[in-house]
Coordinates of C-alpha atoms in Angstrom, one line a residue:
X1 CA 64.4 -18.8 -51.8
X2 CA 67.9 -19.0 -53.2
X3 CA 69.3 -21.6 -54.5
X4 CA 73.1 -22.2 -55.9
X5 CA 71.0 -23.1 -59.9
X6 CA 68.4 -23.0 -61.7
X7 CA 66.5 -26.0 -62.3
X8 CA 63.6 -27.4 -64.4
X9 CA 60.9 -25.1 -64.2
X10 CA 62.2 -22.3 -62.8
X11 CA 61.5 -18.8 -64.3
X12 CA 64.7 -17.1 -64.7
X13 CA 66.4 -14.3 -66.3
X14 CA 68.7 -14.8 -68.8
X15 CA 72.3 -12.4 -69.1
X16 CA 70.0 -11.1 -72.0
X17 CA 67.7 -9.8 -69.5
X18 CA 64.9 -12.2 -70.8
X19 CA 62.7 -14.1 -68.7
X20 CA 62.4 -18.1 -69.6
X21 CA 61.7 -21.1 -68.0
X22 CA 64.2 -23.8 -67.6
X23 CA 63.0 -26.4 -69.5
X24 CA 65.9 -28.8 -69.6
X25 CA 69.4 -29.2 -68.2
X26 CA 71.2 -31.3 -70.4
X27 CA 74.4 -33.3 -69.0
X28 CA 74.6 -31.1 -66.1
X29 CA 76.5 -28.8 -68.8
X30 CA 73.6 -27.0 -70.6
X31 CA 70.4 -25.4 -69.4
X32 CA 67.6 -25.0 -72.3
X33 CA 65.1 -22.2 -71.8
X34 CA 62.1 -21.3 -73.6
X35 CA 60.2 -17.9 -73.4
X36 CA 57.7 -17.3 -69.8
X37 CA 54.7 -16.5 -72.8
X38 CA 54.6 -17.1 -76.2
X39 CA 55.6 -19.9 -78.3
X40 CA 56.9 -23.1 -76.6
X41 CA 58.7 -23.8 -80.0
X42 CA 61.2 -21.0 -79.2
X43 CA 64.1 -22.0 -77.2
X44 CA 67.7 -21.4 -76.6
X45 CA 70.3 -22.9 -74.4
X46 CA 73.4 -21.5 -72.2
X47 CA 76.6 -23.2 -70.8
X48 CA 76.6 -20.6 -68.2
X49 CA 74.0 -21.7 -65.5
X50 CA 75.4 -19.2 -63.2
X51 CA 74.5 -16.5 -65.2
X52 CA 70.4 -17.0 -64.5
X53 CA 69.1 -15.2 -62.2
X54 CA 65.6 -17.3 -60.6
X55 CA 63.0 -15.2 -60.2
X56 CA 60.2 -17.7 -58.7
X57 CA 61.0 -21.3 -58.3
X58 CA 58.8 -23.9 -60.3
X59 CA 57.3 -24.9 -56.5
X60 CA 56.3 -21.0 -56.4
X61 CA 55.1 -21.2 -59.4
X62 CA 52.5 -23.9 -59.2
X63 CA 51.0 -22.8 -56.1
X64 CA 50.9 -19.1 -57.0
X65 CA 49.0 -20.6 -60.1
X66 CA 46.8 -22.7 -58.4
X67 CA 45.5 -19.9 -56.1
X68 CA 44.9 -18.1 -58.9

């Protein structure tokens, strides 16, 4: 599935090369991310939405999770 940007819940990589999940867009201008594992604490933002790469979709997500 491709779509134009990331949204809310997505798991993406970052231009860093990190994976995170959207947790946020703020404004339509900023996108917050926090790590896939780890802290939820941690988080970071970028202006750039085009620059995330999504990996699996937060629908993909929740049913990959829920047959697991």
């Amino acid at each position: 599935m491709t779509r134009a940007r990331a949204e809310v819940g997505d798991l993406v990589e970052d231009a860093d090369g990190r994976h995170a999940i959207v947790t946020d867009i703020r404004q339509d201008t900023d996108w917050v991310l926090r790590p896939e594992s780890g802290s939820p604490t941690i988080q970071w933002e970028t202006d750039e939405p085009d620059t995330l790469h999504v990996i699996e979709t937060r629908t993909e997500r929740l049913s990959r999770e829920k047959t697991t």
